[in-house]
Coordinates of C-alpha atoms in Angstrom, one line a residue:
Chain A
X1 CA 11.3 11.5 -9.9
X2 CA 10.8 8.1 -11.6
X3 CA 10.0 5.2 -9.2
X4 CA 13.0 3.0 -9.7
X5 CA 13.6 -0.5 -8.5
X6 CA 17.3 0.3 -7.9
X7 CA 16.8 3.3 -5.7
X8 CA 20.0 3.8 -3.7
X9 CA 18.2 4.7 -0.5
X10 CA 16.1 1.6 -0.8
X11 CA 19.2 -0.5 -1.1
X12 CA 20.7 1.2 1.9
X13 CA 17.6 0.5 3.9
X14 CA 17.5 -3.1 2.8
X15 CA 21.1 -3.4 3.8
X16 CA 20.5 -2.2 7.3
X17 CA 17.5 -4.4 7.7
X18 CA 19.3 -7.4 6.4
X19 CA 22.1 -6.8 8.8
X20 CA 19.6 -6.6 11.6
X21 CA 18.1 -9.9 10.5
X22 CA 21.5 -11.4 10.5
X23 CA 22.4 -10.2 13.9
X24 CA 19.2 -11.5 15.3
X25 CA 19.8 -14.8 13.5
X26 CA 23.3 -15.2 15.0
X27 CA 22.1 -14.3 18.5
X28 CA 19.2 -16.7 18.4
X29 CA 21.4 -19.5 17.0
X30 CA 23.2 -19.4 20.3
X31 CA 20.0 -20.4 22.2
X32 CA 19.9 -24.2 22.2
X33 CA 16.6 -25.8 21.7
X34 CA 16.5 -29.1 23.5
X35 CA 15.9 -32.2 21.5
X36 CA 16.6 -31.3 17.9
X37 CA 19.7 -29.6 16.8
X38 CA 19.1 -26.7 14.4
X39 CA 15.6 -25.7 15.3
X40 CA 15.5 -21.9 16.0
X41 CA 13.1 -19.5 17.6
X42 CA 12.4 -17.5 14.5
X43 CA 12.9 -14.1 15.9
X44 CA 14.5 -12.7 12.7
X45 CA 11.0 -13.0 11.3
X46 CA 10.3 -9.6 12.9
X47 CA 12.5 -8.1 10.2
X48 CA 11.2 -10.4 7.4
X49 CA 7.6 -9.4 8.2
X50 CA 8.4 -5.7 8.3
X51 CA 10.1 -5.9 4.9
X52 CA 7.3 -8.0 3.5
X53 CA 4.6 -5.5 4.5
X54 CA 6.5 -2.3 3.9
X55 CA 8.9 -3.1 1.0
X56 CA 7.6 -6.0 -0.9
X57 CA 7.8 -9.7 -1.7
X58 CA 11.2 -9.8 -3.5
X59 CA 12.7 -7.6 -0.9
X60 CA 11.5 -10.0 1.8
X61 CA 12.9 -13.0 -0.1
X62 CA 16.2 -11.2 -0.4
X63 CA 16.5 -10.4 3.3
X64 CA 15.5 -13.9 4.3
X65 CA 17.8 -15.8 2.1
X66 CA 20.8 -13.6 2.6
X67 CA 20.2 -13.9 6.3
X68 CA 20.2 -17.8 6.1
X69 CA 23.4 -17.7 4.1
X70 CA 25.4 -15.2 6.2
X71 CA 24.3 -16.6 9.5
X72 CA 25.4 -20.1 8.4
X73 CA 28.8 -18.8 7.2
X74 CA 29.4 -16.9 10.4
X75 CA 28.4 -19.9 12.6
X76 CA 30.4 -22.3 10.4
X77 CA 27.4 -24.4 9.5
X78 CA 27.4 -23.7 5.8
X79 CA 26.1 -26.6 3.8
X80 CA 25.5 -28.7 6.9
X81 CA 22.2 -30.2 7.9
X82 CA 21.5 -27.1 10.0
X83 CA 22.0 -24.9 7.0
X84 CA 19.6 -27.0 4.9
X85 CA 17.1 -26.9 7.8
X86 CA 17.3 -23.1 8.0
X87 CA 17.0 -22.8 4.3
X88 CA 14.0 -25.1 4.1
X89 CA 12.3 -23.3 7.0
X90 CA 12.9 -19.9 5.5
X91 CA 11.6 -20.8 2.1
X92 CA 8.5 -22.5 3.4
X93 CA 7.7 -19.8 5.9
X94 CA 8.3 -17.1 3.3
X95 CA 6.1 -18.9 0.8
X96 CA 3.2 -19.3 3.1
X97 CA 3.5 -15.7 4.4
X98 CA 3.5 -14.4 0.8
X99 CA 0.5 -16.5 0.1
X100 CA -1.4 -15.1 3.0
X101 CA -0.4 -11.5 2.4
X102 CA -1.1 -11.4 -1.3
X103 CA -4.0 -13.8 -1.7
X104 CA -5.6 -14.7 1.6
X105 CA -6.0 -11.2 3.0
X106 CA -8.1 -12.2 5.9
X107 CA -5.5 -12.2 8.6
X108 CA -3.6 -9.5 10.4
X109 CA 0.2 -9.5 10.7
X110 CA -0.1 -11.5 13.8
X111 CA -1.9 -14.4 12.1
X112 CA 0.6 -14.2 9.2
X113 CA 3.5 -14.3 11.7
X114 CA 2.1 -17.4 13.4
X115 CA 1.5 -19.3 10.2
X116 CA 5.0 -18.2 9.1
X117 CA 6.5 -19.4 12.3
X118 CA 4.8 -22.8 12.1
X119 CA 5.8 -23.4 8.5
X120 CA 9.4 -22.4 9.4
X121 CA 9.4 -25.1 12.1
X122 CA 7.8 -27.6 9.7
X123 CA 10.5 -27.0 7.2
X124 CA 13.2 -27.5 9.7
X125 CA 11.8 -30.7 11.1
X126 CA 11.0 -32.1 7.7
X127 CA 14.7 -31.7 6.7
X128 CA 15.9 -33.2 10.0
X129 CA 13.7 -36.2 9.5
X130 CA 15.0 -36.7 6.0
X131 CA 18.7 -36.3 7.0
X132 CA 18.3 -38.7 10.0
X133 CA 15.8 -40.9 8.2
X134 CA 13.7 -41.2 11.3
X135 CA 10.2 -40.4 12.5
X136 CA 11.3 -40.3 16.1
X137 CA 12.0 -36.5 15.7
X138 CA 8.2 -36.0 15.6
X139 CA 8.2 -36.6 19.3
X140 CA 9.3 -33.0 19.7
X141 CA 6.9 -31.5 17.2
X142 CA 4.1 -30.6 19.7
X143 CA 6.4 -28.8 22.1
X144 CA 8.1 -26.9 19.3
X145 CA 4.8 -26.1 17.6
X146 CA 3.5 -24.5 20.8
X147 CA 6.7 -22.5 21.2
X148 CA 6.5 -21.4 17.5
X149 CA 2.9 -20.3 17.9
X150 CA 3.7 -18.2 21.0
X151 CA 6.8 -16.6 19.5
X152 CA 4.8 -16.1 16.3
X153 CA 2.3 -14.0 18.2
X154 CA 5.0 -12.0 19.9
X155 CA 7.0 -11.5 16.7
X156 CA 3.8 -10.3 15.0
X157 CA 3.1 -7.8 17.7
X158 CA 6.6 -6.4 17.7
X159 CA 6.6 -6.2 13.9
X160 CA 3.3 -4.3 14.0
X161 CA 4.5 -1.9 16.6
X162 CA 7.6 -1.1 14.5
X163 CA 5.4 -0.6 11.4
X164 CA 3.2 1.7 13.5
X165 CA 6.1 4.0 14.2
X166 CA 6.2 4.6 10.4
X167 CA 10.0 4.7 10.4
X168 CA 10.1 2.9 7.1
X169 CA 7.0 4.5 5.7
X170 CA 8.6 7.9 6.2
X171 CA 11.8 6.8 4.4
X172 CA 9.7 5.5 1.5
X173 CA 7.9 8.8 1.2
X174 CA 11.0 10.9 1.5
X175 CA 13.0 9.0 -1.1
X176 CA 10.2 7.9 -3.2
X177 CA 10.5 4.1 -3.3
Chain M
X1 CA -5.7 -2.7 13.8
X2 CA -8.6 -4.2 11.9
X3 CA -10.9 -5.9 14.4
X4 CA -12.2 -8.4 11.8
X5 CA -8.7 -9.5 10.9
X6 CA -7.8 -10.0 14.5
X7 CA -10.9 -12.2 15.0
X8 CA -9.8 -14.3 12.0
X9 CA -6.3 -14.5 13.6
X10 CA -7.8 -16.0 16.8
X11 CA -9.9 -18.4 14.7
X12 CA -6.6 -19.6 13.2
X13 CA -4.3 -19.5 16.1
X14 CA -6.4 -20.9 18.9
X15 CA -7.3 -24.2 17.1
X16 CA -3.7 -24.7 16.2
X17 CA -2.5 -24.1 19.7
X18 CA -5.2 -26.4 21.1
X19 CA -4.3 -29.1 18.6
X20 CA -0.6 -28.8 19.6
X21 CA -1.4 -29.0 23.3
X22 CA -3.6 -32.0 22.8
X23 CA -0.9 -33.7 20.8
X24 CA 1.5 -33.0 23.6
X25 CA -0.8 -34.3 26.3
X26 CA -1.5 -37.5 24.3
X27 CA 2.2 -38.0 23.8
X28 CA 3.1 -37.5 27.5
X29 CA 0.5 -39.8 28.7
X30 CA 1.6 -42.7 26.6
X31 CA 2.5 -45.6 28.8
X32 CA 3.7 -49.0 28.4
X33 CA 3.6 -51.8 30.9
X34 CA 6.5 -53.7 29.5
X35 CA 9.9 -53.3 31.0
X36 CA 11.8 -50.6 29.3
X37 CA 14.8 -50.9 27.0
X38 CA 16.8 -48.2 25.3
X39 CA 17.6 -48.8 21.7
X40 CA 20.7 -47.1 20.3
X41 CA 20.6 -46.4 16.6
X42 CA 23.6 -45.5 14.4
X43 CA 22.6 -44.4 10.9
X44 CA 19.3 -46.1 11.3
X45 CA 20.5 -49.5 12.5
X46 CA 20.1 -50.7 16.0
X47 CA 23.5 -51.3 17.4
X48 CA 22.8 -51.8 21.0
X49 CA 19.7 -52.6 23.1
X50 CA 20.1 -51.7 26.7
X51 CA 18.0 -53.2 29.4
X52 CA 16.8 -50.4 31.6
X53 CA 15.3 -52.6 34.3
X54 CA 18.9 -53.5 35.2
X55 CA 19.7 -50.7 37.5
X56 CA 23.5 -51.2 37.7
X57 CA 25.7 -48.3 36.6
X58 CA 27.4 -48.9 33.3
X59 CA 28.8 -47.2 30.3
X60 CA 28.6 -48.0 26.6
X61 CA 30.9 -46.7 23.9
X62 CA 29.0 -46.0 20.7
X63 CA 30.8 -45.6 17.3
X64 CA 28.9 -42.8 15.6
X65 CA 29.3 -41.7 12.0
X66 CA 31.8 -39.0 12.8
X67 CA 33.1 -40.0 16.2
X68 CA 32.5 -41.6 19.5
X69 CA 29.8 -41.2 22.1
X70 CA 29.8 -42.5 25.7
X71 CA 26.4 -43.5 26.9
X72 CA 25.8 -43.7 30.6
X73 CA 23.1 -45.9 32.1
X74 CA 22.1 -45.9 35.7
X75 CA 19.0 -46.7 37.7
X76 CA 16.6 -46.8 34.8
X77 CA 17.8 -43.6 33.1
X78 CA 20.1 -43.1 30.1
X79 CA 22.2 -40.1 29.0
X80 CA 25.0 -39.2 26.6
X81 CA 27.8 -38.4 29.0
X82 CA 30.4 -37.6 26.3
X83 CA 30.3 -36.9 22.6
X84 CA 32.7 -35.4 20.0
X85 CA 29.9 -33.4 18.3
X86 CA 30.3 -29.6 18.0
X87 CA 27.0 -28.6 19.4
X88 CA 26.7 -31.0 22.3
X89 CA 22.9 -31.0 22.0
X90 CA 22.8 -34.7 22.9
X91 CA 24.9 -34.2 26.1
X92 CA 22.9 -31.1 27.1
X93 CA 19.7 -33.2 26.8
X94 CA 20.6 -34.8 30.1
X95 CA 19.0 -37.9 31.5
X96 CA 16.0 -39.6 29.9
X97 CA 13.8 -42.1 31.6
X98 CA 10.7 -42.4 29.5
X99 CA 9.6 -43.2 26.0
X100 CA 8.8 -39.6 24.9
X101 CA 12.2 -38.1 24.7
X102 CA 14.5 -39.5 22.1
X103 CA 18.1 -38.3 22.4
X104 CA 19.4 -37.2 19.0
X105 CA 23.0 -36.6 18.0
X106 CA 22.8 -35.4 14.4
X107 CA 26.5 -35.0 13.9
X108 CA 27.1 -38.7 14.5
X109 CA 23.7 -39.9 13.2
X110 CA 23.0 -41.5 16.5
X111 CA 19.7 -41.5 18.3
X112 CA 18.6 -43.2 21.4
X113 CA 15.0 -44.2 21.9
X114 CA 13.3 -45.8 24.9
X115 CA 10.7 -48.4 24.2
X116 CA 8.9 -51.3 25.8
X117 CA 11.0 -54.4 25.6
X118 CA 10.5 -56.4 22.5
X119 CA 9.1 -59.9 23.0
X120 CA 11.8 -61.3 20.9
X121 CA 15.5 -61.9 21.5
X122 CA 16.6 -61.0 18.0
X123 CA 15.1 -60.0 14.7
X124 CA 16.2 -61.2 11.3
Chain Q
X1 CA 5.7 -56.0 59.0
X2 CA 2.9 -56.6 56.5
X3 CA 3.7 -53.2 54.9
X4 CA 7.2 -54.5 54.1
X5 CA 6.4 -58.0 53.0
X6 CA 3.9 -57.3 50.3
X7 CA 6.0 -54.8 48.3
X8 CA 9.0 -57.1 48.7
X9 CA 7.1 -60.1 47.3
X10 CA 5.8 -57.9 44.5
X11 CA 9.2 -56.7 43.5
X12 CA 10.6 -60.3 43.7
X13 CA 7.9 -61.3 41.3
X14 CA 8.8 -58.5 39.0
X15 CA 12.4 -59.5 39.1
X16 CA 11.6 -63.0 38.0
X17 CA 9.7 -61.6 35.1
X18 CA 12.5 -59.5 33.9
X19 CA 14.9 -60.5 31.1
X20 CA 18.0 -62.5 32.4
X21 CA 21.0 -60.3 32.5
X22 CA 24.1 -61.4 30.7
X23 CA 27.4 -61.8 32.6
X24 CA 29.2 -60.6 29.5
X25 CA 27.6 -58.2 27.1
X26 CA 29.7 -56.6 24.5
X27 CA 29.3 -55.3 21.0
X28 CA 31.9 -54.1 18.6
X29 CA 32.3 -53.2 14.9
X30 CA 33.5 -55.8 12.4
X31 CA 32.7 -57.0 8.9
X32 CA 31.0 -53.7 8.1
X33 CA 28.4 -54.3 10.8
X34 CA 27.9 -54.6 14.5
X35 CA 28.5 -57.8 16.4
X36 CA 26.9 -58.4 19.7
X37 CA 28.1 -61.1 22.1
X38 CA 26.0 -62.0 25.2
X39 CA 27.1 -64.7 27.5
X40 CA 25.0 -65.8 30.5
X41 CA 27.7 -67.6 32.4
X42 CA 30.9 -66.6 34.1
X43 CA 33.2 -65.4 31.4
X44 CA 37.0 -65.6 31.0
X45 CA 39.8 -63.3 29.8
X46 CA 39.4 -65.2 26.5
X47 CA 36.6 -63.0 25.5
X48 CA 38.8 -60.0 24.7
X49 CA 40.2 -62.1 21.9
X50 CA 36.8 -62.0 20.1
X51 CA 37.1 -58.3 19.3
X52 CA 40.7 -58.7 18.2
X53 CA 39.8 -61.6 16.0
X54 CA 36.8 -59.8 14.4
X55 CA 39.0 -56.8 13.7
X56 CA 41.9 -58.8 12.1
X57 CA 39.8 -61.3 10.2
X58 CA 37.5 -58.6 8.8
X59 CA 40.5 -56.7 7.6
X60 CA 41.8 -59.8 5.9
X61 CA 38.5 -60.4 4.2
X62 CA 38.0 -56.8 3.1
X63 CA 38.7 -56.4 -0.5
X64 CA 38.6 -52.6 -0.7
X65 CA 40.2 -51.1 2.2
X66 CA 43.9 -51.0 2.6
X67 CA 45.2 -52.2 5.9
X68 CA 48.2 -53.6 7.7
X69 CA 47.3 -57.3 7.1
X70 CA 47.7 -59.5 4.1
X71 CA 44.3 -60.6 2.8
X72 CA 41.8 -60.7 -0.1
X73 CA 42.9 -57.4 -1.4
X74 CA 46.4 -58.7 -2.1
X75 CA 45.0 -62.0 -3.5
X76 CA 42.8 -60.1 -5.9
X77 CA 45.8 -58.2 -7.3
X78 CA 47.5 -61.4 -8.3
X79 CA 47.0 -62.1 -12.0
X80 CA 50.0 -63.2 -14.0
X81 CA 52.5 -63.1 -11.2
X82 CA 52.4 -66.8 -10.6
X83 CA 53.2 -65.8 -7.1
X84 CA 52.2 -67.7 -4.1
X85 CA 50.9 -65.5 -1.3
X86 CA 51.2 -66.6 2.3
X87 CA 48.1 -65.9 4.3
X88 CA 46.9 -66.4 7.9
X89 CA 45.5 -69.6 9.3
X90 CA 42.0 -68.3 9.3
X91 CA 42.1 -66.9 5.8
X92 CA 43.7 -70.0 4.4
X93 CA 41.1 -72.3 6.0
X94 CA 38.2 -70.0 5.1
X95 CA 39.3 -69.8 1.4
X96 CA 39.6 -73.5 1.2
X97 CA 36.1 -74.0 2.5
X98 CA 34.9 -71.2 0.1
X99 CA 36.4 -73.0 -2.9
X100 CA 35.0 -76.3 -1.8
X101 CA 31.5 -74.8 -1.5
X102 CA 31.8 -73.1 -4.8
X103 CA 32.4 -76.5 -6.3
X104 CA 29.7 -78.3 -4.3
X105 CA 27.1 -75.6 -5.0
X106 CA 28.1 -74.9 -8.6
X107 CA 25.6 -72.6 -10.3
X108 CA 24.3 -71.3 -6.9
X109 CA 27.4 -70.0 -5.2
X110 CA 30.7 -68.7 -6.4
X111 CA 33.4 -66.7 -4.6
X112 CA 35.0 -65.7 -7.9
X113 CA 32.5 -63.2 -9.0
X114 CA 33.7 -60.3 -6.8
X115 CA 34.5 -58.0 -9.7
X116 CA 31.1 -58.6 -11.3
X117 CA 29.2 -58.0 -8.1
X118 CA 31.1 -54.8 -7.5
X119 CA 30.4 -53.6 -11.0
X120 CA 26.7 -54.3 -10.5
X121 CA 26.7 -52.5 -7.2
X122 CA 28.2 -49.4 -8.7
X123 CA 25.9 -49.5 -11.8
X124 CA 22.7 -50.0 -9.8
X125 CA 23.5 -47.3 -7.3
X126 CA 23.7 -45.0 -10.3
X127 CA 20.4 -46.2 -11.7
X128 CA 22.1 -48.1 -14.5
X129 CA 22.2 -51.7 -15.7
X130 CA 25.4 -53.4 -16.9
X131 CA 25.5 -54.1 -20.6
X132 CA 25.3 -57.7 -21.8
X133 CA 28.9 -57.5 -23.0
X134 CA 30.2 -56.3 -19.7
X135 CA 28.4 -59.1 -17.9
X136 CA 29.7 -61.7 -20.4
X137 CA 33.3 -60.5 -20.1
X138 CA 33.1 -60.5 -16.3
X139 CA 31.6 -63.9 -16.3
X140 CA 34.4 -65.3 -18.5
X141 CA 37.0 -63.8 -16.2
X142 CA 35.2 -64.9 -13.0
X143 CA 34.5 -68.4 -14.1
X144 CA 38.0 -68.8 -15.5
X145 CA 39.6 -67.9 -12.3
X146 CA 41.0 -70.5 -10.0
X147 CA 42.5 -70.4 -6.5
X148 CA 45.2 -72.9 -5.8
X149 CA 46.4 -74.0 -2.4
X150 CA 49.8 -75.0 -1.1
X151 CA 49.3 -76.6 2.2
X152 CA 52.9 -76.6 3.5
X153 CA 53.4 -73.0 2.7
X154 CA 49.9 -72.0 3.8
X155 CA 49.8 -70.0 0.6
X156 CA 47.4 -69.4 -2.2
X157 CA 47.7 -68.5 -5.8
X158 CA 45.1 -67.0 -8.0
X159 CA 45.1 -67.0 -11.8
X160 CA 43.2 -64.8 -14.2
X161 CA 41.2 -61.6 -13.7
X162 CA 38.4 -62.7 -11.5
X163 CA 38.2 -61.3 -8.0
X164 CA 37.5 -63.2 -4.8
X165 CA 34.6 -62.0 -2.7
X166 CA 34.3 -63.5 0.8
X167 CA 31.6 -61.1 1.8
X168 CA 28.9 -63.8 1.9
X169 CA 31.0 -66.1 4.1
X170 CA 33.3 -64.1 6.4
X171 CA 30.8 -63.5 9.3
X172 CA 29.8 -67.2 9.3
X173 CA 33.4 -68.2 9.5
X174 CA 34.0 -65.8 12.4
X175 CA 31.1 -67.3 14.2
X176 CA 32.6 -70.8 13.8
X177 CA 35.7 -69.5 15.5
X178 CA 33.6 -68.0 18.4
X179 CA 31.8 -71.3 18.8
X180 CA 35.1 -73.2 19.0
X181 CA 36.2 -70.9 21.8
X182 CA 32.9 -71.4 23.7
X183 CA 33.3 -75.2 23.4
X184 CA 36.8 -75.1 24.7
X185 CA 35.6 -73.4 27.8
X186 CA 32.4 -75.5 28.0
X187 CA 30.2 -72.4 27.8
X188 CA 26.6 -73.2 26.9
X189 CA 24.5 -70.1 27.4
X190 CA 25.2 -67.4 24.8
X191 CA 23.9 -65.6 21.8
X192 CA 26.2 -63.9 19.2
X193 CA 24.6 -61.7 16.7
X194 CA 26.7 -60.5 13.7
X195 CA 24.6 -57.9 11.9
X196 CA 21.4 -60.1 12.2
X197 CA 22.5 -62.0 9.0
X198 CA 24.7 -64.5 10.9
X199 CA 23.7 -65.6 14.4
X200 CA 25.1 -68.2 16.8
X201 CA 22.7 -69.5 19.3
X202 CA 23.6 -71.4 22.4
X203 CA 21.0 -71.8 25.1
X204 CA 19.0 -69.0 26.8
X205 CA 19.1 -69.2 30.6
X206 CA 15.4 -69.9 30.8
X207 CA 13.6 -73.2 31.4
X208 CA 13.3 -74.3 27.8
X209 CA 16.5 -72.5 26.7
X210 CA 14.9 -71.3 23.5
X211 CA 15.6 -68.0 21.9
X212 CA 12.8 -66.2 20.0
X213 CA 13.7 -64.9 16.6
X214 CA 11.4 -62.6 14.9
X215 CA 11.2 -62.9 11.1
X216 CA 10.9 -59.5 9.7
X217 CA 9.9 -60.6 6.2
X218 CA 6.7 -62.3 7.4
X219 CA 4.0 -60.7 9.6
X220 CA 3.6 -62.0 13.1
X221 CA 6.0 -64.9 12.8
X222 CA 8.9 -66.0 14.8
X223 CA 11.2 -69.0 15.3
X224 CA 12.1 -70.7 18.5
X225 CA 15.6 -72.2 18.4
X226 CA 18.7 -73.0 20.4
X227 CA 22.1 -74.5 19.9
X228 CA 22.4 -73.7 16.2
X229 CA 23.8 -71.3 13.7
X230 CA 21.1 -69.2 12.0
X231 CA 22.0 -67.5 8.7
X232 CA 19.7 -65.2 6.8
X233 CA 19.8 -63.8 3.3
X234 CA 17.2 -61.3 2.2
X235 CA 16.5 -58.8 -0.5
X236 CA 14.3 -56.7 1.8
X237 CA 15.2 -53.1 1.6
X238 CA 18.0 -53.9 -0.9
X239 CA 16.2 -53.8 -4.2
X240 CA 17.1 -51.4 -7.0
X241 CA 14.6 -50.8 -9.7
X242 CA 15.9 -49.8 -13.1
X243 CA 13.6 -49.3 -16.0
X244 CA 10.8 -51.2 -14.3
X245 CA 12.9 -54.3 -13.5
X246 CA 14.0 -55.2 -10.0
X247 CA 17.6 -56.1 -9.1
X248 CA 19.0 -57.4 -5.8
X249 CA 22.6 -57.5 -4.5
X250 CA 22.9 -61.3 -5.0
X251 CA 24.4 -62.4 -8.4
X252 CA 23.2 -65.6 -10.0
X253 CA 26.4 -67.4 -11.0
X254 CA 24.6 -69.0 -13.9
X255 CA 23.6 -65.8 -15.6
X256 CA 25.7 -63.1 -14.0
X257 CA 22.6 -61.0 -13.3
X258 CA 21.4 -59.9 -9.8
X259 CA 18.0 -61.5 -9.8
X260 CA 16.9 -64.0 -7.2
X261 CA 14.1 -66.5 -7.0
X262 CA 13.3 -66.0 -3.3
X263 CA 12.8 -63.0 -1.0
X264 CA 14.4 -64.3 2.2
X265 CA 16.2 -67.5 3.1
X266 CA 16.8 -68.6 6.6
X267 CA 19.1 -71.6 7.3
X268 CA 19.8 -73.4 10.5
X269 CA 23.0 -75.5 10.5
X270 CA 25.8 -76.6 12.7
X271 CA 28.4 -74.5 10.9
X272 CA 28.4 -70.8 10.5
X273 CA 30.4 -70.8 7.3
X274 CA 28.1 -73.4 5.8
X275 CA 25.0 -71.5 7.0
X276 CA 26.1 -68.3 5.3
X277 CA 26.9 -70.0 2.1
X278 CA 23.6 -71.9 2.0
X279 CA 21.5 -68.9 2.9
X280 CA 23.0 -67.0 -0.1
X281 CA 22.8 -70.0 -2.5
X282 CA 19.2 -70.8 -1.6
X283 CA 18.1 -67.4 -2.8
X284 CA 18.5 -68.9 -6.2
X285 CA 17.0 -72.3 -5.6
X286 CA 13.6 -73.7 -6.2
X287 CA 12.0 -75.8 -3.4
X288 CA 13.1 -79.2 -4.8
X289 CA 16.7 -78.0 -4.9
X290 CA 16.4 -76.5 -1.4
X291 CA 15.3 -79.9 -0.1
X292 CA 18.2 -81.5 -1.9
X293 CA 20.6 -79.1 -0.3
X294 CA 19.1 -79.6 3.1
X295 CA 19.8 -83.3 2.9
X296 CA 23.2 -83.0 1.3
X297 CA 24.4 -80.5 4.0
X298 CA 22.3 -81.6 6.9
X299 CA 20.7 -78.2 7.2
X300 CA 17.2 -76.8 7.8
X301 CA 15.7 -74.0 5.8
X302 CA 12.8 -71.6 5.6
X303 CA 12.1 -70.0 2.3
X304 CA 10.0 -66.9 2.0
X305 CA 8.5 -65.3 -1.1
X306 CA 6.3 -62.2 -1.2
X307 CA 6.0 -62.0 2.6
X308 CA 4.9 -65.6 2.9
X309 CA 6.7 -68.7 4.0
X310 CA 6.5 -71.1 1.0
X311 CA 8.6 -73.8 2.6
X312 CA 9.8 -74.5 6.1
X313 CA 11.7 -77.6 7.3
X314 CA 9.4 -79.5 9.7
X315 CA 12.1 -79.6 12.3
X316 CA 12.1 -75.9 12.8
X317 CA 9.7 -74.5 15.4
X318 CA 7.9 -71.6 13.6
X319 CA 5.3 -69.8 15.6
X320 CA 2.6 -67.5 14.3
X321 CA 1.3 -64.6 16.3

């Protein structure tokens, strides 16, 4: 069978994974982070990481961006500052993770997850600072950075554990994508 | 898991974590000897300066970009007691007494920062 | 006993070091900015009138927003109507003063260039510059516009297409009103700050009664003053750069272009209206003309260019550091 980019089984899998990322995104948006509105834990990165490592760069971008879009539509924050913050965080985090996975191959998934989490938070805070035109937000950066690093480690471990179960690897082999 | 990669991870993560913790410690140990005032900003302009060394209980109504907030001051601490913003982040922040915790209400473009009192009465 | 006295003495000392607390401390929105009123004496019911007056008068002076009062907006829509429009006491008085100052400060101040200044605002925000033709036409309309007064009917009549702009003068006029109220009740210790550009200083309840006013445009410098109006005009943070040239928000009535000579002008006077007018006009004046204006209007000024004070009236106390 030809290896095709538009493999139906792959699409279905991506759909499920995206839905998972969306659900996690919605649930975590209900957790308030004190200090800056719009900063999130970044748990949906578990899914993004898995997709990045198992399915590819474009697929990861797809899942991440669709997640940002749908979560904001569901929560009613579409086009608000929170939406732009999430988008900027997602883009920056994805960018740096892709860089690390493709070019700087010296780190394991945990390292990539941490750097992804940090850049996610940087993206969010940078946008908040621009929208509110103030540097006072930086007061919260150390606390949020520490939390991002810790969740980054946990997210990385969970992602690795799921990859180790070879659930997706088996699907890839079975349906040849 | 690749032992070498894990070691690299630690080399990356630990310095970052340490740096963040140091930054946090430095921030938390900032002190000022001057009497404290709370500055209320709306869309980046100071609209009210509240003297926190006056311990009487009082309320201020602040006109934010998209609505009203009620700021409650008592005994050297300040909090947003009521706001029309959807997320209520500012209200949930609770009381603030020191210079390290700005209260931010993004919906109304309001933020409240505590600083040492300025030496001047007004700035032009 | 000792354990109680020492801490008590200590806190008493701290209390005397603290800033005096105002009896009346209010702030409210008006004239597109925030007005803060602090009075360090027993206040009266009268003070609630301040908010109302600010609200009403700022609506009257507002030339863009529709409201329930007759004001500048309606005046500006008079062209050929030949109609007399009755206005409030305050607006009538303010317009009269404005026209008088336009005459006295010809070439440096004009209230008839409202349309031109608005066009510039719109163009500059868009990164554009008005064409020579547009400026010329607006200048012809503006300079050809006259405001007439009918005392008995307390009415005004405007001819031609120019538009009145009281933006530079409204806050000062309001502060004159506030001062009158204070005088009636013999209040002496107060400070009223209308958006930092127009300030009314009474006395501070300290020994020398002087307020300290930091000048943002110059490093490490402040003024000490009391019992005066303090008006400031500045182009700080308000410059647009288009095609390499800098434009401010103050229109030169001689040329029709928004380019000023000075960076910041601070004027101390005994009238808020006058102070506002002078601080705007002096942005276009050289030092000789500034001194002339100081004498003519019994005012004191500080002129700042490029972060330095290039002229200060010797009777103003300016402190460095």
